[in-house]
Amino acid sequence: MEIIVCVKQVPDTTEIKIDPVTNTLIRQGVPSIVNPFDKNALEAALQLKAQYGGNVTVVSMGPPQAKEALKECLAMGADKAILVSDRAFGGADTLATSYTLAAAIRKLDKYDIILCGKQAIDGDTAQVGPEIAEHLGIAHVTFVAKIAVEGHTAKVEREHEEGYEVLAVKLPALITVIKTLNYEPRYPTVKGSMKANRAEIAVWTAADLCVAETQLGLKGSPTQVRRIFTPPQRGQGIVIQKDTVGEAVDELLAKLTDAKIV
């Protein structure tokens, strides 16, 4: 079984900074991590490999520093890593990003399952995974909590607002996963880390992918950020302390009435 995992190196969410001119993330000097949901996807891939055999390839689009994220994935047990990196990819929205990643996956040629985290913590759009599937013309299932493979079919349990639904999807397919699929992805081993440090990570540019430049980066991004601002902090709420629940409720109702909310 050939499994591809799409991963993203993201800024630590406590350290996010925005360029006020370009409205894009400032990555220089900002601590970066592997997107946590992508680690769940990688763990799922490694478990599928252990159960059914095959290879796990991780693919990421980003600046050269994203190699560190890929090395961590190799240390966890991935077999191969590819970085898609080119200045032409800069400023890409989800459509341009998914177009580029789909081109890289198409270049890899062989795959049975593509796994992605449900979303990246820096953008929270949950769009890239499904868009990759659309570019490749394959089926996709999102927010998956369980995966089992039977022949050329994957049976998955998908979470939604009212519970779960069980679906069968013909392979090849793309699946985005949620944290409950595996709460604690494995840690890199010492042996794996040593191997990862020696590994050569292939870097593919726009020329390697044979893609249309008009669909890359800012040029290929129909979504444009017009303004970014930090919302004002909310004031601290009122804490009502009474001897009984009934007294606290009466006090709350009185305050809501005075404020003409009820």
XYZ file of N, CA and C in Angstrom:
786
model
N 0.840 -1.198 0.000
C 0.000 0.000 0.000
C 0.876 1.250 0.000
N 0.590 2.163 -0.900
C 1.333 3.418 -0.984
C 0.499 4.524 -0.334
N 1.055 5.105 0.712
C 0.340 6.119 1.488
C 1.099 7.433 1.421
N 0.396 8.507 1.111
C 0.986 9.848 1.091
C 0.359 10.664 2.220
N 1.195 11.347 2.964
C 0.707 12.211 4.042
C 1.136 13.643 3.740
N 0.177 14.541 3.687
C 0.482 15.950 3.478
C 0.656 16.625 4.837
N 1.794 17.243 5.044
C 2.061 17.894 6.325
C 2.415 19.359 6.079
N 2.227 20.142 7.111
C 2.536 21.569 7.023
C 3.306 21.998 8.249
N 4.351 22.767 8.036
C 5.050 23.386 9.151
C 4.342 24.698 9.451
N 3.902 24.859 10.679
C 3.124 26.039 11.048
C 3.820 26.791 12.173
N 3.574 28.086 12.273
C 4.126 28.845 13.405
C 3.472 28.383 14.697
N 4.237 28.401 15.771
C 3.651 28.156 17.087
C 2.559 29.202 17.275
N 1.350 28.761 17.591
C 0.203 29.683 17.605
C 0.354 30.813 18.614
N 1.216 30.652 19.613
C 1.416 31.738 20.574
C 2.383 32.787 20.046
N 2.985 32.525 18.887
C 4.008 33.411 18.359
C 3.664 33.963 16.968
N 2.415 33.865 16.538
C 2.052 34.294 15.190
C 2.204 35.815 15.036
N 2.871 36.208 13.941
C 3.014 37.623 13.602
C 2.623 37.819 12.140
N 1.990 38.934 11.853
C 1.506 39.216 10.502
C 2.237 40.422 9.934
N 2.679 40.303 8.679
C 3.273 41.431 7.971
C 2.149 42.403 7.617
N 2.153 43.624 8.151
C 1.051 44.569 7.906
C 0.946 45.027 6.462
N 2.021 44.854 5.687
C 2.015 45.294 4.290
C 1.451 44.207 3.381
N 1.982 42.976 3.532
C 1.559 41.875 2.653
C 0.400 41.069 3.212
N 0.084 41.265 4.494
C -0.967 40.500 5.165
C -0.682 38.995 5.159
N 0.590 38.619 5.145
C 0.987 37.215 5.208
C 1.754 36.970 6.500
N 1.894 35.671 6.859
C 2.584 35.326 8.084
C 4.073 35.664 7.985
N 4.622 36.190 9.062
C 6.066 36.383 9.165
C 6.645 35.115 9.780
N 7.434 34.393 9.000
C 7.978 33.118 9.469
C 9.406 33.240 9.995
N 10.133 34.250 9.538
C 11.513 34.394 9.967
C 11.583 34.640 11.467
N 12.378 33.816 12.150
C 12.583 33.997 13.574
C 11.432 33.548 14.442
N 10.413 32.939 13.848
C 9.245 32.490 14.606
C 9.343 30.978 14.809
N 9.206 30.491 16.051
C 9.259 29.044 16.291
C 8.206 28.322 15.458
N 8.582 27.205 14.860
C 7.667 26.449 14.005
C 7.545 25.010 14.493
N 6.401 24.410 14.219
C 6.128 23.032 14.618
C 5.421 22.319 13.465
N 5.366 21.003 13.544
C 4.548 20.247 12.598
C 3.090 20.426 13.009
N 2.249 20.765 12.062
C 0.826 20.932 12.378
C 0.321 19.717 13.151
N -0.218 19.898 14.366
C -0.601 18.760 15.211
C -1.555 17.769 14.542
N -2.527 18.243 13.781
C -3.456 17.327 13.122
C -2.753 16.499 12.045
N -1.705 17.072 11.452
C -0.941 16.312 10.460
C -0.165 15.180 11.122
N 0.220 15.376 12.377
C 0.875 14.289 13.109
C -0.100 13.132 13.329
N -1.372 13.456 13.568
C -2.387 12.401 13.671
C -2.514 11.649 12.358
N -2.433 12.390 11.243
C -2.503 11.757 9.923
C -1.300 10.849 9.699
N -0.116 11.305 10.097
C 1.087 10.490 9.930
C 1.017 9.235 10.795
N 0.549 9.391 12.021
C 0.407 8.219 12.892
C -0.561 7.216 12.276
N -1.641 7.703 11.706
C -2.600 6.804 11.040
C -1.934 6.076 9.882
N -1.114 6.797 9.119
C -0.407 6.187 7.990
C 0.552 5.098 8.456
N 1.277 5.374 9.533
C 2.238 4.397 10.046
C 1.524 3.161 10.584
N 0.354 3.354 11.185
C -0.418 2.204 11.660
C -0.960 1.376 10.494
N -1.397 2.050 9.440
C -1.867 1.333 8.248
C -0.717 0.564 7.606
N 0.457 1.165 7.577
C 1.622 0.484 7.015
C 1.948 -0.767 7.826
N 1.899 -0.645 9.156
C 2.196 -1.792 10.014
C 1.189 -2.920 9.806
N -0.048 -2.554 9.514
C -1.104 -3.553 9.362
C -1.149 -4.167 7.966
N -0.934 -3.334 6.947
C -1.122 -3.808 5.579
C 0.169 -3.809 4.747
N 1.255 -3.271 5.302
C 2.492 -3.167 4.533
C 2.473 -1.962 3.623
N 3.633 -1.665 2.993
C 3.685 -0.558 2.054
C 4.693 0.493 2.441
N 4.488 1.694 1.931
C 5.403 2.818 2.151
C 4.626 4.074 2.498
N 5.269 4.915 3.311
C 4.671 6.189 3.711
C 5.569 7.317 3.221
N 5.001 8.199 2.393
C 5.728 9.359 1.875
C 5.073 10.620 2.408
N 5.876 11.509 2.985
C 5.339 12.780 3.478
C 5.699 13.880 2.489
N 4.743 14.762 2.246
C 4.925 15.859 1.290
C 4.537 17.157 1.976
N 5.364 18.170 1.806
C 5.061 19.473 2.390
C 5.389 20.568 1.406
N 4.600 21.621 1.416
C 4.907 22.818 0.644
C 5.290 23.921 1.611
N 6.443 24.548 1.374
C 6.867 25.602 2.279
C 8.266 26.080 1.986
N 8.784 26.977 2.813
C 10.143 27.487 2.636
C 11.162 26.409 3.002
N 12.452 26.646 2.724
C 13.485 25.646 3.021
C 13.476 25.140 4.458
N 13.104 26.003 5.410
C 13.113 25.592 6.809
C 12.111 24.479 7.091
N 11.170 24.248 6.194
C 10.192 23.177 6.390
C 10.839 21.799 6.346
N 12.097 21.726 5.916
C 12.815 20.450 5.957
C 12.870 19.890 7.371
N 12.926 20.774 8.362
C 12.986 20.322 9.748
C 11.727 19.554 10.135
N 10.588 20.029 9.648
C 9.331 19.335 9.913
C 9.338 17.960 9.249
N 9.859 17.901 8.032
C 9.907 16.629 7.323
C 10.878 15.665 7.990
N 11.970 16.177 8.531
C 12.906 15.309 9.240
C 12.260 14.709 10.488
N 11.421 15.485 11.140
C 10.699 14.948 12.293
C 9.768 13.821 11.864
N 9.125 13.995 10.708
C 8.244 12.941 10.194
C 9.032 11.680 9.849
N 10.218 11.854 9.271
C 11.075 10.707 8.972
C 11.510 10.018 10.260
N 11.800 10.801 11.283
C 12.210 10.235 12.560
C 11.078 9.445 13.212
N 9.841 9.833 12.917
C 8.689 9.106 13.456
C 8.470 7.779 12.736
N 9.002 7.662 11.499
C 8.863 6.383 10.799
C 8.485 6.475 9.340
N 8.305 7.695 8.802
C 8.001 7.826 7.375
C 9.183 7.331 6.543
N 8.907 6.802 5.359
C 9.955 6.236 4.512
C 10.630 7.267 3.619
N 9.896 8.302 3.228
C 10.417 9.243 2.247
C 9.780 10.603 2.483
N 10.524 11.661 2.181
C 9.996 13.014 2.373
C 10.324 13.881 1.165
N 9.376 14.706 0.774
C 9.557 15.613 -0.361
C 9.096 17.010 0.051
N 9.947 17.991 -0.185
C 9.598 19.376 0.068
C 9.334 20.076 -1.258
N 8.172 20.681 -1.370
C 7.816 21.458 -2.551
C 8.065 22.914 -2.199
N 9.119 23.490 -2.788
C 9.549 24.825 -2.350
C 10.019 25.651 -3.534
N 9.479 26.867 -3.616
C 9.853 27.775 -4.698
C 9.265 29.133 -4.339
N 9.987 30.202 -4.651
C 9.449 31.536 -4.373
C 8.128 31.775 -5.094
N 7.924 31.067 -6.201
C 6.683 31.219 -6.964
C 5.473 30.751 -6.167
N 5.695 29.932 -5.126
C 4.587 29.416 -4.324
C 4.195 30.379 -3.201
N 4.986 31.412 -2.968
C 4.754 32.303 -1.839
C 3.413 33.016 -1.896
N 2.784 33.143 -0.740
C 1.514 33.856 -0.635
C 0.313 33.089 -1.128
N 0.463 31.781 -1.340
C -0.638 30.976 -1.881
C -1.795 30.862 -0.897
N -3.018 30.970 -1.405
C -4.189 30.669 -0.585
C -4.445 29.169 -0.681
N -5.570 28.702 -0.181
C -5.816 27.255 -0.146
C -5.941 26.658 -1.540
N -6.505 27.421 -2.487
C -6.671 26.883 -3.836
C -5.314 26.698 -4.516
N -4.453 27.710 -4.436
C -3.125 27.612 -5.043
C -2.267 26.570 -4.329
N -2.420 26.467 -3.014
C -1.674 25.464 -2.247
C -2.091 24.062 -2.655
N -3.390 23.831 -2.733
C -3.882 22.498 -3.091
C -3.512 22.140 -4.523
N -3.501 23.130 -5.406
C -3.101 22.890 -6.801
C -1.650 22.425 -6.858
N -0.795 23.087 -6.087
C 0.629 22.752 -6.082
C 0.872 21.380 -5.466
N 0.228 21.105 -4.334
C 0.403 19.800 -3.688
C -0.139 18.669 -4.564
N -1.246 18.926 -5.241
C -1.812 17.906 -6.134
C -0.845 17.606 -7.272
N -0.156 18.644 -7.768
C 0.827 18.437 -8.836
C 1.981 17.578 -8.343
N 2.405 17.800 -7.087
C 3.478 16.987 -6.510
C 3.035 15.542 -6.346
N 1.814 15.341 -5.897
C 1.291 13.982 -5.718
C 1.147 13.295 -7.066
N 0.720 14.047 -8.063
C 0.601 13.487 -9.410
C 1.975 13.053 -9.936
N 3.006 13.801 -9.585
C 4.370 13.455 -9.998
C 4.829 12.164 -9.309
N 4.376 11.952 -8.062
C 4.709 10.711 -7.359
C 4.062 9.506 -8.039
N 2.923 9.743 -8.655
C 2.241 8.765 -9.509
C 1.469 7.699 -8.737
N 2.125 6.911 -7.890
C 1.449 5.791 -7.234
C 1.008 6.162 -5.820
N -0.275 5.978 -5.550
C -0.780 6.187 -4.190
C -2.127 5.482 -4.064
N -2.364 4.955 -2.883
C -3.645 4.322 -2.572
C -4.484 5.215 -1.661
N -3.811 5.798 -0.668
C -4.500 6.676 0.282
C -3.660 7.926 0.484
N -4.320 9.080 0.476
C -3.680 10.344 0.841
C -4.311 10.781 2.160
N -3.478 11.041 3.160
C -3.969 11.443 4.473
C -3.548 12.877 4.785
N -4.471 13.629 5.352
C -4.202 14.998 5.781
C -4.808 15.189 7.163
N -4.252 16.113 7.931
C -4.933 16.526 9.146
C -6.207 17.260 8.777
N -7.149 17.321 9.688
C -8.445 17.941 9.338
C -8.291 19.411 8.947
N -7.268 20.095 9.526
C -7.029 21.491 9.206
C -5.683 21.896 9.773
N -5.162 23.025 9.320
C -3.929 23.569 9.872
C -4.281 24.586 10.946
N -3.512 24.618 12.015
C -3.881 25.481 13.141
C -3.607 26.958 12.876
N -2.862 27.274 11.792
C -2.622 28.690 11.516
C -3.736 29.307 10.674
N -4.394 28.514 9.849
C -5.461 29.049 9.006
C -6.843 28.544 9.374
N -6.913 27.291 9.865
C -8.188 26.682 10.302
C -9.240 26.648 9.213
N -8.847 26.538 7.947
C -9.847 26.539 6.880
C -10.409 25.154 6.594
N -9.598 24.096 6.792
C -10.001 22.714 6.477
C -10.338 22.550 4.989
N -9.725 23.359 4.141
C -10.050 23.346 2.712
C -9.026 22.609 1.853
N -7.761 22.615 2.243
C -6.705 22.109 1.365
C -6.878 20.631 1.036
N -7.180 19.803 2.029
C -7.349 18.376 1.779
C -8.400 18.076 0.715
N -9.647 18.515 0.924
C -10.676 18.279 -0.091
C -10.333 18.873 -1.450
N -9.672 20.029 -1.475
C -9.307 20.646 -2.754
C -8.261 19.816 -3.498
N -7.329 19.207 -2.760
C -6.352 18.313 -3.395
C -7.089 17.173 -4.098
N -8.059 16.591 -3.397
C -8.827 15.489 -3.983
C -9.549 15.927 -5.245
N -10.107 17.134 -5.241
C -10.798 17.642 -6.424
C -9.838 17.830 -7.593
N -8.648 18.352 -7.319
C -7.652 18.512 -8.386
C -7.251 17.157 -8.975
N -7.176 16.128 -8.122
C -6.755 14.800 -8.578
C -7.909 13.978 -9.147
N -9.132 14.435 -8.906
C -10.298 13.703 -9.399
C -10.569 12.413 -8.644
N -10.296 12.414 -7.321
C -10.539 11.219 -6.511
C -11.524 11.551 -5.396
N -12.072 10.506 -4.785
C -13.023 10.691 -3.691
C -12.303 11.180 -2.440
N -13.052 11.833 -1.545
C -12.463 12.227 -0.273
C -13.510 12.139 0.832
N -13.021 11.909 2.046
C -13.865 11.896 3.237
C -13.164 12.724 4.302
N -13.904 13.600 4.974
C -13.303 14.493 5.966
C -13.689 14.101 7.383
N -12.902 14.586 8.347
C -13.158 14.424 9.779
C -13.330 12.955 10.164
N -12.374 12.144 9.768
C -12.459 10.697 9.982
C -11.840 10.313 11.315
N -12.551 9.437 12.046
C -12.100 8.987 13.369
C -11.624 7.535 13.369
N -11.958 6.766 12.329
C -11.512 5.377 12.225
C -11.315 5.027 10.757
N -10.279 4.211 10.493
C -9.989 3.778 9.119
C -9.687 2.289 9.109
N -10.317 1.559 8.192
C -9.996 0.151 7.957
C -10.002 -0.063 6.449
N -9.076 -0.866 5.966
C -8.956 -1.117 4.530
C -9.325 -2.566 4.237
N -10.201 -2.741 3.251
C -10.589 -4.074 2.791
C -10.459 -4.098 1.280
N -9.374 -4.693 0.808
C -9.142 -4.743 -0.633
C -8.919 -3.361 -1.200
N -9.757 -2.968 -2.151
C -9.630 -1.656 -2.781
C -10.630 -0.658 -2.204
N -11.076 -0.929 -0.979
C -12.063 -0.056 -0.331
C -11.604 0.301 1.080
N -11.814 1.532 1.451
C -11.562 1.964 2.827
C -12.897 2.181 3.522
N -13.067 1.575 4.679
C -14.255 1.808 5.495
C -13.875 2.770 6.610
N -14.575 3.880 6.662
C -14.205 4.930 7.605
C -15.397 5.333 8.464
N -15.070 5.845 9.634
C -16.089 6.381 10.536
C -15.876 7.888 10.600
N -16.850 8.616 10.124
C -16.725 10.073 10.004
C -17.536 10.771 11.092
N -16.887 11.708 11.764
C -17.556 12.456 12.832
C -18.288 13.666 12.258
N -19.491 13.904 12.768
C -20.203 15.138 12.418
C -20.930 15.645 13.656
N -21.688 16.703 13.520
C -22.260 17.378 14.684
C -23.212 16.498 15.489
N -23.866 15.548 14.837
C -24.860 14.745 15.531
C -24.387 13.325 15.832
N -23.108 13.032 15.596
C -22.613 11.693 15.892
C -21.601 11.231 14.859
N -21.785 10.004 14.388
C -20.851 9.422 13.418
C -21.623 8.760 12.290
N -20.973 8.679 11.137
C -21.525 7.909 10.036
C -20.435 7.022 9.455
N -20.798 5.812 9.075
C -19.852 4.851 8.528
C -19.978 4.864 7.012
N -18.853 5.057 6.335
C -18.846 5.171 4.884
C -17.831 4.214 4.285
N -18.096 3.772 3.076
C -17.142 2.984 2.305
C -16.721 3.830 1.113
N -15.420 3.961 0.896
C -14.913 4.793 -0.187
C -13.917 3.991 -1.010
N -14.068 4.064 -2.321
C -13.186 3.328 -3.217
C -11.828 4.009 -3.289
N -10.770 3.201 -3.239
C -9.411 3.720 -3.333
C -9.001 3.866 -4.798
N -8.141 4.836 -5.118
C -7.486 5.783 -4.217
C -8.444 6.867 -3.724
N -8.168 7.346 -2.527
C -9.019 8.368 -1.930
C -8.186 9.216 -0.987
N -8.699 10.399 -0.699
C -8.066 11.287 0.268
C -8.927 11.335 1.519
N -8.284 11.247 2.667
C -8.978 11.230 3.953
C -8.346 12.260 4.870
N -9.178 13.114 5.471
C -8.663 14.018 6.504
C -9.088 13.465 7.861
N -8.179 13.546 8.827
C -8.403 12.867 10.100
C -8.516 13.855 11.249
N -9.171 13.389 12.299
C -9.307 14.188 13.515
C -8.484 13.551 14.631
N -8.348 14.256 15.719
C -7.464 13.837 16.801
C -7.897 12.524 17.451
N -9.201 12.250 17.486
C -9.665 11.035 18.149
C -9.269 9.761 17.402
N -8.750 9.886 16.189
C -8.252 8.709 15.471
C -7.075 8.094 16.213
N -6.225 8.954 16.779
C -5.110 8.514 17.624
C -4.684 9.696 18.476
N -5.039 9.689 19.738
C -4.827 10.868 20.574
C -3.361 11.262 20.716
N -2.474 10.265 20.799
C -1.070 10.550 21.037
C -0.195 9.953 19.941
N 0.108 10.703 18.886
C 1.038 10.204 17.872
C 2.378 9.843 18.509
N 3.042 8.868 17.949
C 4.312 8.412 18.501
C 5.374 9.506 18.467
N 6.350 9.357 19.348
C 7.476 10.273 19.368
C 8.592 9.743 18.465
N 9.410 10.621 17.911
C 10.561 10.153 17.143
C 11.500 9.336 18.031
N 12.052 8.283 17.506
C 13.019 7.477 18.246
C 14.425 8.029 18.007
N 15.352 7.626 18.879
C 16.740 8.056 18.713
C 17.284 7.526 17.389
N 17.013 6.249 17.120
C 17.472 5.633 15.877
C 16.827 6.337 14.678
N 15.534 6.629 14.799
C 14.832 7.311 13.713
C 15.373 8.713 13.478
N 15.713 9.420 14.564
C 16.247 10.778 14.446
C 17.609 10.774 13.769
N 18.437 9.790 14.111
C 19.756 9.693 13.485
C 19.620 9.410 11.993
N 18.690 8.534 11.654
C 18.455 8.219 10.251
C 17.910 9.431 9.498
N 17.002 10.173 10.149
C 16.406 11.347 9.526
C 17.451 12.432 9.263
N 18.385 12.597 10.182
C 19.423 13.618 10.009
C 20.334 13.311 8.829
N 20.473 12.026 8.498
C 21.314 11.639 7.367
C 20.540 11.616 6.047
N 19.225 11.674 6.130
C 18.396 11.514 4.935
C 18.480 12.732 4.017
N 18.434 12.467 2.728
C 18.379 13.537 1.733
C 16.909 13.790 1.385
N 16.478 14.998 1.622
C 15.086 15.358 1.337
C 15.033 16.021 -0.035
N 14.270 15.423 -0.933
C 14.145 15.972 -2.285
C 13.388 17.298 -2.236
N 13.848 18.268 -2.999
C 13.178 19.575 -3.098
C 12.708 19.760 -4.536
N 11.391 19.912 -4.698
C 10.812 20.096 -6.018
C 10.375 21.540 -6.187
N 10.768 22.127 -7.297
C 10.398 23.510 -7.604
C 9.247 23.526 -8.608
N 8.829 24.725 -8.973
C 7.753 24.858 -9.960
C 8.146 24.200 -11.277
N 9.419 24.321 -11.648
C 9.882 23.726 -12.902
C 9.790 22.204 -12.858
N 10.040 21.622 -11.686
C 9.969 20.168 -11.552
C 8.538 19.646 -11.676
N 7.576 20.482 -11.315
C 6.174 20.038 -11.294
C 5.456 20.275 -12.619
N 6.057 21.059 -13.483
C 5.420 21.363 -14.781
C 4.016 21.924 -14.585
N 3.929 22.989 -13.813
C 2.631 23.589 -13.490
C 2.506 24.961 -14.146
N 1.273 25.443 -14.219
C 1.011 26.762 -14.791
C 1.312 27.828 -13.743
N 2.220 28.739 -14.042
C 2.621 29.753 -13.070
C 1.458 30.662 -12.677
N 0.486 30.788 -13.550
C -0.664 31.647 -13.232
C -1.535 31.052 -12.136
N -1.297 29.793 -11.786
C -2.085 29.146 -10.739
C -1.283 28.927 -9.460
N -0.131 29.578 -9.377
C 0.739 29.427 -8.219
C 0.762 30.695 -7.376
N 1.050 30.518 -6.089
C 1.282 31.659 -5.213
C 0.186 32.699 -5.248
N 0.592 33.959 -5.124
C -0.379 35.047 -5.124
C -1.123 35.153 -6.449
N -0.443 34.863 -7.560
C -1.081 34.942 -8.870
C -2.251 33.975 -8.981
N -2.099 32.814 -8.382
C -3.138 31.800 -8.493
C -4.110 31.779 -7.335
N -4.107 32.830 -6.525
C -4.944 32.870 -5.323
C -6.110 33.834 -5.492
N -7.311 33.320 -5.710
C -8.470 34.213 -5.819
C -8.855 34.854 -4.490
N -8.395 34.254 -3.380
C -8.680 34.826 -2.066
C -7.587 35.819 -1.708
N -7.960 37.048 -1.443
C -7.006 38.081 -1.067
C -7.383 38.645 0.295
N -6.375 38.766 1.162
C -6.605 39.325 2.495
C -6.599 40.850 2.385
N -7.702 41.494 2.697
C -7.806 42.943 2.575
C -7.348 43.661 3.847
N -7.629 43.037 4.998
C -7.277 43.711 6.252
C -7.144 42.684 7.361
N -6.172 42.901 8.226
C -5.987 42.045 9.398
C -5.934 42.941 10.622
N -6.636 42.547 11.678
C -6.614 43.340 12.899
C -6.779 42.414 14.104
N -6.343 42.906 15.228
C -6.494 42.158 16.478
C -7.747 42.650 17.176
N -8.735 41.783 17.415
C -9.961 42.236 18.070
C -9.676 42.677 19.502
N -10.408 43.660 19.981
C -10.185 44.131 21.360
C -10.529 43.047 22.373
N -9.785 43.029 23.455
C -10.056 42.041 24.494
C -11.360 42.375 25.206
N -12.071 41.320 25.501
C -13.323 41.516 26.233
C -13.033 41.802 27.702
N -13.881 42.619 28.290
C -13.736 42.890 29.717
C -14.091 41.672 30.541
N -13.565 41.615 31.739
C -13.837 40.475 32.613
C -15.294 40.475 33.037
N -15.894 39.299 33.047
C -17.291 39.187 33.437
C -17.505 39.365 34.933
N -18.758 39.390 35.316
C -19.120 39.552 36.735
C -19.287 38.181 37.365
N -18.655 37.987 38.498
C -18.781 36.728 39.237
C -19.807 36.934 40.350
N -20.852 36.117 40.304
C -21.907 36.205 41.319
C -21.663 35.133 42.379
N -21.489 35.557 43.606
C -21.237 34.637 44.715
C -22.357 34.757 45.747
N -23.132 33.705 45.869
C -24.232 33.653 46.837
C -24.161 32.341 47.608
N -24.908 32.255 48.672
C -24.879 31.048 49.503
C -25.569 29.869 48.837
N -26.587 30.156 48.045
C -27.335 29.066 47.393
C -27.448 29.349 45.898
N -27.755 28.278 45.154
C -27.946 28.425 43.712
C -29.126 29.332 43.417
N -30.190 29.185 44.192
C -31.388 29.998 43.985
C -31.100 31.475 44.125
N -30.310 31.847 45.146
C -29.968 33.254 45.343
C -29.115 33.771 44.185
N -28.213 32.915 43.695
C -27.357 33.316 42.567
C -28.186 33.536 41.315
N -29.182 32.679 41.090
C -30.058 32.822 39.928
C -30.879 34.106 40.026
N -31.401 34.383 41.232
C -32.187 35.610 41.419
C -31.335 36.846 41.136
N -30.082 36.819 41.612
C -29.182 37.953 41.378
C -28.887 38.117 39.889
N -28.649 36.987 39.201
C -28.367 37.032 37.763
C -29.558 37.587 37.002
N -30.745 37.108 37.308
C -31.948 37.602 36.631
C -32.151 39.086 36.873
N -31.859 39.535 38.081
C -32.011 40.954 38.397
C -31.059 41.797 37.549
N -29.832 41.353 37.427
C -28.849 42.094 36.633
C -29.239 42.097 35.149
N -29.714 40.946 34.636
C -30.140 40.874 33.238
C -31.349 41.756 32.984
N -32.234 41.850 33.980
C -33.406 42.698 33.842
C -33.008 44.177 33.821
N -32.100 44.542 34.736
C -31.635 45.924 34.780
C -30.951 46.324 33.459
N -30.265 45.362 32.857
C -29.577 45.638 31.594
C -30.514 45.526 30.390
N -31.804 45.234 30.673
C -32.845 45.089 29.651
C -32.513 43.989 28.635
N -31.820 42.939 29.118
C -31.539 41.785 28.278
C -32.696 40.807 28.326
N -33.359 40.710 29.458
C -34.549 39.876 29.610
C -35.703 40.723 30.096
